[in-house]
Amino acid sequence: MATADDDLKTRSRTPASAGSGPSSPSRPPAAGPSRAPGGSRRTRLLVAAGLVLAALNLRPAVSGLGPLLEEVRAGLGMSGTVAGLLTAVPSLCFAVFGGLAPRLARRWGPAAVVLAGMAAVTAGLALRSFAGHTAPFLAASALALAGIAVSNVLMPVVVKHWFPDRVGSMTGLYSMALALGTAGAAAVTVPMTEALGGSWRVGLGAWAVLGVLALAPWTAVLRDGRPAREPGGGAAEPAGPASPAGGGGAAVRITRSPTAWALGVFFGLQASAAYITMGWLPQIFRDAGVSASAAGAMLAVTMGMGIPLSFVLPRIAARLSHQGPLVAILGLCGLSGYAGLWSAPASGAWAWALLLGVSNCAFPLVLTMIGMRSRTSAGVVKLSAFAQSTGYLLSIPGPLLVGALRQHSGGWHLPLLLMTTLMVVQIGVGMLAGRDRCVEDGR
């Protein structure tokens, strides 16, 4: 049975119909045509609000720590090695805990798991502000990152389940909120800390308030959907919007799908490029003679580019049958930025910052592609978990290798050569991932 988002992305397929077509034999019969996509208007409004608030909470635990890392190190007596490894912990947690999301969603439903994820984020952010030593701080950070990881995976699932007719626009909405949370936490944490008395504990713990706000809409969504759920939380897709991840998932063998692997590698390479940019771009500018304040402002511009583009790009991607051209455009922007950093890092610094900001928008693009490469909610949750877990594992070595190459060579040409190579591979696998295929077909 063709779904409404299939029609949106290709503009050539048949709209939703009552029967199962030959290309989608696993589509569950419970999702009949009489049910409006995603449930009642009230529920969809609550889910939309929940998406935005959840997305705002998915990065402050990471981007808010960087500006205060030196103060945290001094306050906890943290070694430089541990502080360096702390920057790699988010990717590791995202990969490990994100893999649990499909099982949790099948058992409890996506709304319940996102609610639990937001509770974990809130508790982790609050608890780490009370940590007296490195170990409790790391444990509280891991709790928050675990909540972020499962919520990361389930964002495309929530969009597919409640807004199957608006995959592009809703992915754009929460991607824009995620970018806003990332850039906002990086920019606001230090002045907010100073305004609240100067303690890093208060500055980091204050972000837990944002998590509390995200609990309300998801609690309401879960309460609205409970009566319509199947008692055992099984694989069949009931009529209620807070149902488990949907039916038909048993036939989806993600690890045998070339499209799934292409998405996983593409996700990992774009994440690696983003973490390299966040971690090393200011240092590249400073080594070229740019002031520290100007280098920080350029990074803010790079990250801030994602706010408007994250809203627009998924809407465009959802209207294309092949997202390869968008992959190529973003990749060429990245290659142009790297070329500029190689030849004239200081004189063209603002231009390179803008180009790299555009290139970083491969993240909302790959999220949109995850939602479009499967017909069912069950397929999306499996694909999202696989692509993100695989991708975040692949992204861990990139920033570490860049630092090692810079230390070994004493300059930035070798690191930039590595970054260029990774970007070329990213374009290639992104072109493969962008083809109009579904994982249910084993392709």
Coordinates of C-alpha atoms in Angstrom, one line a residue:
M1 CA 0.0 0.0 0.0
A2 CA 1.5 3.3 -1.0
T3 CA 1.6 5.9 1.8
A4 CA 1.0 9.6 1.5
D5 CA 4.7 10.5 2.0
D6 CA 5.6 8.2 -0.9
D7 CA 3.4 10.5 -3.0
L8 CA 5.0 13.5 -1.6
K9 CA 8.5 12.4 -2.3
T10 CA 8.0 11.1 -5.8
R11 CA 4.8 12.8 -7.1
S12 CA 4.4 9.8 -9.3
R13 CA 3.0 7.1 -7.0
T14 CA -0.6 6.3 -6.2
P15 CA -1.9 8.0 -3.0
A16 CA -2.9 5.9 0.0
S17 CA -5.4 3.2 -0.8
A18 CA -7.3 0.5 1.1
G19 CA -5.4 -2.5 -0.1
S20 CA -1.8 -3.7 0.0
G21 CA 0.0 -3.3 -3.3
P22 CA 2.5 -5.9 -4.6
S23 CA 5.4 -3.8 -3.7
S24 CA 4.6 -3.6 0.0
P25 CA 3.2 -7.0 1.2
S26 CA 4.2 -6.3 4.8
R27 CA 1.9 -3.3 5.2
P28 CA -0.4 -4.2 8.1
P29 CA -4.2 -4.2 7.4
A30 CA -5.0 -2.3 10.5
A31 CA -3.9 1.0 9.0
G32 CA -7.1 1.3 6.9
P33 CA -8.0 4.3 4.8
S34 CA -10.7 5.5 7.1
R35 CA -8.2 6.6 9.7
A36 CA -6.7 10.1 9.3
P37 CA -2.9 10.0 9.1
G38 CA -1.5 10.3 12.6
G39 CA -4.7 10.5 14.7
S40 CA -6.7 13.5 15.9
R41 CA -5.8 17.1 15.3
R42 CA -5.2 17.7 19.0
T43 CA -2.8 14.8 19.2
R44 CA -0.9 16.0 16.1
L45 CA -0.6 19.5 17.6
L46 CA 0.7 18.0 20.8
V47 CA 3.2 15.8 18.9
A48 CA 4.4 18.8 16.9
A49 CA 5.0 20.8 20.1
G50 CA 6.7 17.7 21.6
L51 CA 8.9 17.4 18.5
V52 CA 10.1 21.0 18.7
L53 CA 10.8 20.8 22.5
A54 CA 12.5 17.4 22.3
A55 CA 14.7 18.6 19.4
L56 CA 15.7 21.7 21.5
N57 CA 17.0 19.3 24.2
L58 CA 19.0 17.0 21.9
R59 CA 22.3 19.0 21.9
P60 CA 22.7 21.4 24.9
A61 CA 24.2 18.6 27.0
V62 CA 27.0 18.5 24.4
S63 CA 27.3 22.0 22.9
G64 CA 26.8 23.6 26.3
L65 CA 29.7 21.8 27.9
G66 CA 32.4 22.9 25.5
P67 CA 32.5 26.6 26.5
L68 CA 32.8 25.6 30.2
L69 CA 35.0 22.6 29.8
E70 CA 38.1 24.3 31.3
E71 CA 36.1 25.3 34.4
V72 CA 34.7 21.8 34.7
R73 CA 38.2 20.3 34.5
A74 CA 39.4 22.5 37.2
G75 CA 36.4 22.0 39.4
L76 CA 36.5 18.2 39.2
G77 CA 40.3 17.7 39.0
M78 CA 39.8 16.1 35.6
S79 CA 42.9 15.1 33.7
G80 CA 43.5 16.4 30.2
T81 CA 43.2 12.9 28.8
V82 CA 39.8 12.4 30.3
A83 CA 38.7 15.8 29.1
G84 CA 39.8 14.9 25.6
L85 CA 38.0 11.6 25.7
L86 CA 34.9 13.4 27.0
T87 CA 34.5 15.0 23.5
A88 CA 34.2 11.4 22.0
V89 CA 31.7 10.1 24.6
P90 CA 28.6 11.6 22.8
S91 CA 29.2 9.7 19.6
L92 CA 29.8 6.4 21.6
C93 CA 26.7 6.8 23.7
F94 CA 24.6 7.7 20.6
A95 CA 25.8 4.5 18.9
V96 CA 25.4 2.2 21.9
F97 CA 22.1 3.4 23.4
G98 CA 20.5 4.4 20.1
G99 CA 20.5 0.7 19.2
L100 CA 18.1 0.0 22.0
A101 CA 15.4 2.3 20.6
P102 CA 13.7 -0.2 18.2
R103 CA 13.1 -2.8 21.0
L104 CA 11.9 -0.1 23.4
A105 CA 9.5 1.4 20.8
R106 CA 8.0 -2.0 20.0
R107 CA 7.4 -2.7 23.7
W108 CA 6.2 0.7 24.9
G109 CA 5.5 2.8 21.8
P110 CA 7.5 5.8 20.5
A111 CA 5.7 8.4 22.6
A112 CA 6.5 6.6 25.9
V113 CA 10.2 6.1 24.9
V114 CA 10.6 9.8 23.9
L115 CA 9.0 10.8 27.2
A116 CA 11.4 8.5 29.1
G117 CA 14.3 9.9 27.0
M118 CA 13.4 13.5 27.9
A119 CA 13.2 12.5 31.6
A120 CA 16.7 10.9 31.3
V121 CA 18.1 14.1 29.7
T122 CA 16.5 16.3 32.4
A123 CA 17.8 14.1 35.3
G124 CA 21.3 13.7 33.8
L125 CA 21.7 17.5 33.3
A126 CA 20.5 18.2 36.8
L127 CA 22.6 15.4 38.5
R128 CA 25.9 16.3 36.8
S129 CA 25.7 19.8 38.2
F130 CA 26.0 18.2 41.7
A131 CA 28.9 15.8 40.8
G132 CA 31.9 16.2 43.1
H133 CA 34.2 13.9 41.1
T134 CA 34.9 12.9 37.6
A135 CA 33.1 9.5 37.8
P136 CA 29.7 10.8 38.9
F137 CA 29.9 13.6 36.3
L138 CA 30.6 11.0 33.6
A139 CA 27.8 8.8 34.8
A140 CA 25.3 11.7 34.9
S141 CA 26.4 12.7 31.4
A142 CA 25.9 9.2 30.1
L143 CA 22.4 9.2 31.5
A144 CA 21.6 12.4 29.6
L145 CA 23.3 11.1 26.5
A146 CA 21.3 7.8 26.7
G147 CA 18.1 9.8 26.6
I148 CA 19.3 11.8 23.7
A149 CA 20.4 8.7 21.8
V150 CA 17.0 7.0 21.9
S151 CA 15.2 10.2 21.1
N152 CA 17.6 10.8 18.2
V153 CA 16.6 7.5 16.7
L154 CA 12.8 8.0 17.2
M155 CA 12.5 11.5 15.8
P156 CA 12.1 10.2 12.2
V157 CA 9.8 7.5 13.5
V158 CA 7.5 10.0 15.2
V159 CA 7.3 12.0 12.0
K160 CA 6.6 9.0 9.9
H161 CA 3.9 7.7 12.3
W162 CA 2.0 10.9 13.1
F163 CA 2.8 13.0 10.0
P164 CA 3.1 10.5 7.1
D165 CA 1.7 13.2 4.7
R166 CA 4.3 15.9 5.9
V167 CA 7.6 14.1 6.2
G168 CA 9.6 16.9 4.7
S169 CA 8.0 19.9 6.6
M170 CA 8.0 18.2 10.0
T171 CA 11.6 16.9 9.6
G172 CA 12.5 20.4 8.7
L173 CA 10.7 21.8 11.8
Y174 CA 12.5 19.6 14.3
S175 CA 15.8 19.8 12.4
M176 CA 15.6 23.6 12.7
A177 CA 14.8 23.3 16.4
L178 CA 17.8 20.9 16.9
A179 CA 20.1 23.4 15.2
L180 CA 18.7 26.2 17.3
G181 CA 19.3 24.2 20.5
T182 CA 22.9 23.4 19.3
A183 CA 23.9 27.0 18.5
G184 CA 21.9 28.5 21.3
A185 CA 23.6 26.4 24.0
A186 CA 27.0 27.2 22.6
A187 CA 26.3 30.9 22.5
V188 CA 24.2 31.3 25.7
T189 CA 25.9 29.0 28.3
V190 CA 28.7 31.3 29.3
P191 CA 26.7 34.6 29.6
M192 CA 24.0 32.7 31.4
T193 CA 26.5 31.2 33.8
E194 CA 27.9 34.7 34.5
A195 CA 24.4 36.1 35.1
L196 CA 23.6 33.3 37.5
G197 CA 26.6 33.8 39.7
G198 CA 29.5 32.4 37.7
S199 CA 29.3 28.7 38.8
W200 CA 29.7 26.2 36.1
R201 CA 27.4 23.9 38.0
V202 CA 24.5 26.3 37.8
G203 CA 25.3 27.1 34.2
L204 CA 25.2 23.4 33.1
G205 CA 22.3 22.5 35.4
A206 CA 20.1 25.3 34.1
W207 CA 19.6 23.4 30.9
A208 CA 17.5 20.8 32.8
V209 CA 14.7 23.4 32.9
L210 CA 14.4 23.0 29.1
G211 CA 14.0 19.3 29.6
V212 CA 11.2 19.8 32.1
L213 CA 9.3 21.8 29.4
A214 CA 9.6 18.9 27.0
L215 CA 7.9 16.4 29.4
A216 CA 4.5 18.0 29.3
P217 CA 3.4 17.5 25.6
W218 CA 4.7 13.9 25.5
T219 CA 2.9 13.1 28.7
A220 CA -0.3 14.4 27.1
V221 CA 0.3 12.4 23.9
L222 CA 0.8 9.2 25.9
R223 CA -2.3 9.8 27.9
D224 CA -4.4 10.5 24.8
G225 CA -3.2 7.4 23.0
R226 CA -3.4 4.8 25.8
P227 CA -6.9 3.6 25.4
A228 CA -6.4 2.7 21.7
R229 CA -3.2 0.7 22.3
E230 CA -3.0 -3.1 22.0
P231 CA -2.8 -4.6 25.5
G232 CA 0.5 -6.5 24.9
G233 CA 2.2 -3.8 22.9
G234 CA 2.8 -6.3 20.1
A235 CA 3.9 -5.7 16.5
A236 CA 0.5 -5.0 15.0
E237 CA -0.3 -1.3 14.4
P238 CA -3.4 -0.3 16.4
A239 CA -5.5 2.7 15.6
G240 CA -4.2 4.8 18.5
P241 CA -1.4 7.3 17.7
A242 CA 0.7 6.3 20.7
S243 CA 1.0 2.7 19.3
P244 CA 4.2 0.8 19.1
A245 CA 6.4 1.3 16.1
G246 CA 4.0 -0.3 13.7
G247 CA 3.6 -3.6 12.1
G248 CA 5.3 -5.4 9.3
G249 CA 8.7 -5.0 10.7
A250 CA 9.6 -8.7 10.9
A251 CA 10.3 -8.9 7.1
V252 CA 12.7 -5.9 7.2
R253 CA 16.3 -7.2 7.3
I254 CA 18.2 -4.0 7.6
T255 CA 21.7 -5.5 7.5
R256 CA 21.0 -7.0 4.1
S257 CA 19.9 -3.8 2.5
P258 CA 22.6 -1.8 0.5
T259 CA 20.5 1.3 1.0
A260 CA 20.6 0.9 4.7
W261 CA 24.4 0.5 4.6
A262 CA 24.7 3.5 2.3
L263 CA 22.6 5.6 4.7
G264 CA 24.7 4.4 7.7
V265 CA 28.0 5.3 6.1
F266 CA 26.6 8.6 4.8
F267 CA 25.3 9.4 8.3
G268 CA 28.7 8.6 9.8
L269 CA 30.7 10.7 7.4
Q270 CA 28.5 13.8 7.7
A271 CA 28.6 13.4 11.5
S272 CA 32.4 13.2 11.4
A273 CA 32.6 16.3 9.3
A274 CA 30.3 18.1 11.7
Y275 CA 32.3 17.1 14.8
I276 CA 35.6 18.0 13.1
T277 CA 34.2 21.4 12.2
M278 CA 32.9 22.1 15.7
G279 CA 36.1 20.9 17.3
W280 CA 38.8 22.2 15.1
L281 CA 37.5 25.1 12.9
P282 CA 38.2 27.8 15.5
Q283 CA 41.8 26.5 15.9
I284 CA 42.4 26.5 12.2
F285 CA 41.4 30.2 12.1
R286 CA 43.4 31.1 15.2
D287 CA 46.5 29.4 13.8
A288 CA 46.1 31.6 10.7
G289 CA 46.1 34.7 12.8
V290 CA 42.4 35.3 13.4
S291 CA 41.6 36.5 17.0
A292 CA 39.9 34.1 19.4
S293 CA 36.7 36.1 19.6
A294 CA 36.5 36.3 15.8
A295 CA 37.1 32.6 15.4
G296 CA 34.3 31.9 17.9
A297 CA 32.0 34.2 16.0
M298 CA 32.8 32.4 12.8
L299 CA 32.0 29.0 14.4
A300 CA 28.7 30.5 15.6
V301 CA 27.9 31.6 12.0
T302 CA 28.8 28.1 10.7
M303 CA 26.4 26.4 13.2
G304 CA 23.8 29.1 12.8
M305 CA 23.5 28.4 9.1
G306 CA 21.7 25.2 10.0
I307 CA 18.7 27.0 11.6
P308 CA 17.1 28.3 8.4
L309 CA 18.5 25.6 6.1
S310 CA 17.4 22.8 8.3
F311 CA 13.8 23.9 7.8
V312 CA 14.0 24.4 4.0
L313 CA 16.2 21.5 2.9
P314 CA 14.0 18.6 4.1
R315 CA 11.0 20.2 2.3
I316 CA 12.9 20.2 -0.9
A317 CA 14.3 16.7 -0.4
A318 CA 10.8 15.3 0.2
R319 CA 9.7 16.5 -3.2
L320 CA 12.6 14.8 -5.1
S321 CA 12.6 11.2 -6.2
H322 CA 16.4 11.2 -5.9
Q323 CA 18.2 13.3 -3.2
G324 CA 21.6 12.8 -4.9
P325 CA 21.8 16.3 -6.3
L326 CA 21.3 17.8 -2.9
V327 CA 24.0 15.5 -1.5
A328 CA 26.4 16.7 -4.3
I329 CA 25.6 20.4 -3.7
L330 CA 26.3 20.2 0.0
G331 CA 29.4 18.2 -0.5
L332 CA 30.8 20.7 -3.1
C333 CA 30.2 23.5 -0.5
G334 CA 32.3 21.5 2.0
L335 CA 35.1 20.9 -0.6
S336 CA 35.1 24.6 -1.4
G337 CA 35.4 25.5 2.2
Y338 CA 38.3 23.1 2.7
A339 CA 40.0 24.4 -0.3
G340 CA 39.7 27.9 1.1
L341 CA 41.1 26.9 4.4
W342 CA 44.1 25.3 2.6
S343 CA 44.9 28.4 0.4
A344 CA 43.7 31.5 2.3
P345 CA 42.3 30.6 5.8
A346 CA 42.4 34.2 7.2
S347 CA 41.6 36.4 4.2
G348 CA 38.5 34.5 3.3
A349 CA 37.5 33.2 6.7
W350 CA 33.9 34.4 6.7
A351 CA 33.3 32.8 3.3
W352 CA 34.7 29.5 4.4
A353 CA 32.6 29.6 7.6
L354 CA 29.5 30.1 5.5
L355 CA 30.3 27.3 3.1
L356 CA 31.0 24.8 5.8
G357 CA 27.8 25.9 7.5
V358 CA 25.9 24.9 4.3
S359 CA 27.8 21.6 4.1
N360 CA 26.9 20.7 7.7
C361 CA 23.2 20.7 6.6
A362 CA 23.7 17.1 5.4
F363 CA 22.4 16.2 8.8
P364 CA 18.7 17.2 8.3
L365 CA 19.0 15.8 4.7
V366 CA 20.0 12.3 6.0
L367 CA 17.2 12.4 8.6
T368 CA 14.7 13.1 5.8
M369 CA 16.1 10.3 3.7
I370 CA 15.8 7.9 6.6
G371 CA 12.0 8.7 6.7
M372 CA 11.7 8.2 2.9
R373 CA 13.6 4.9 2.6
S374 CA 10.9 2.8 4.3
R375 CA 7.2 2.4 3.9
T376 CA 6.3 1.6 7.5
S377 CA 6.9 2.9 11.0
A378 CA 8.5 -0.4 11.9
G379 CA 10.9 -0.1 8.9
V380 CA 11.8 3.5 9.8
V381 CA 12.6 2.7 13.5
K382 CA 14.9 -0.2 12.4
L383 CA 16.5 1.9 9.7
S384 CA 16.9 4.9 11.9
A385 CA 18.5 2.9 14.7
F386 CA 20.8 1.1 12.2
A387 CA 21.9 4.2 10.3
Q388 CA 22.5 6.3 13.5
S389 CA 24.2 3.6 15.5
T390 CA 26.5 2.7 12.6
G391 CA 27.0 6.3 11.7
Y392 CA 27.9 7.5 15.1
L393 CA 30.4 4.7 15.6
L394 CA 32.0 5.6 12.3
S395 CA 32.2 9.3 13.3
I396 CA 34.4 8.7 16.4
P397 CA 37.8 8.4 14.8
G398 CA 37.5 11.5 12.6
P399 CA 38.1 14.3 15.1
L400 CA 40.8 12.3 16.8
L401 CA 42.7 11.6 13.5
V402 CA 42.6 15.3 12.6
G403 CA 44.1 16.2 16.0
A404 CA 46.8 13.5 15.6
L405 CA 47.7 14.6 12.0
R406 CA 47.9 18.2 13.1
Q407 CA 50.2 17.4 16.0
H408 CA 52.4 15.1 13.7
S409 CA 52.7 17.6 10.8
G410 CA 52.6 20.8 12.7
G411 CA 50.1 22.3 10.3
W412 CA 46.7 21.9 8.7
H413 CA 47.5 20.6 5.2
L414 CA 47.5 16.9 6.1
P415 CA 44.3 17.2 8.2
L416 CA 42.6 19.1 5.4
L417 CA 43.6 16.4 3.0
L418 CA 42.0 13.8 5.2
M419 CA 38.8 16.0 5.5
T420 CA 38.7 16.4 1.7
T421 CA 39.0 12.6 1.2
L422 CA 36.2 11.9 3.6
M423 CA 34.0 14.5 1.9
V424 CA 34.5 12.9 -1.5
V425 CA 33.5 9.5 -0.1
Q426 CA 30.5 11.2 1.6
I427 CA 29.3 12.5 -1.7
G428 CA 29.6 9.0 -3.3
V429 CA 27.7 7.1 -0.6
G430 CA 25.2 9.9 -0.3
M431 CA 24.4 9.5 -4.0
L432 CA 23.7 5.8 -3.4
A433 CA 21.6 6.5 -0.3
G434 CA 19.5 9.1 -2.2
R435 CA 18.1 6.6 -4.7
D436 CA 14.3 6.1 -4.6
R437 CA 14.3 2.7 -2.9
C438 CA 12.8 1.2 0.2
V439 CA 14.5 -1.2 2.6
E440 CA 11.4 -3.5 2.7
D441 CA 12.4 -4.5 -0.9
G442 CA 15.8 -5.7 0.3
R443 CA 17.5 -3.1 -1.8

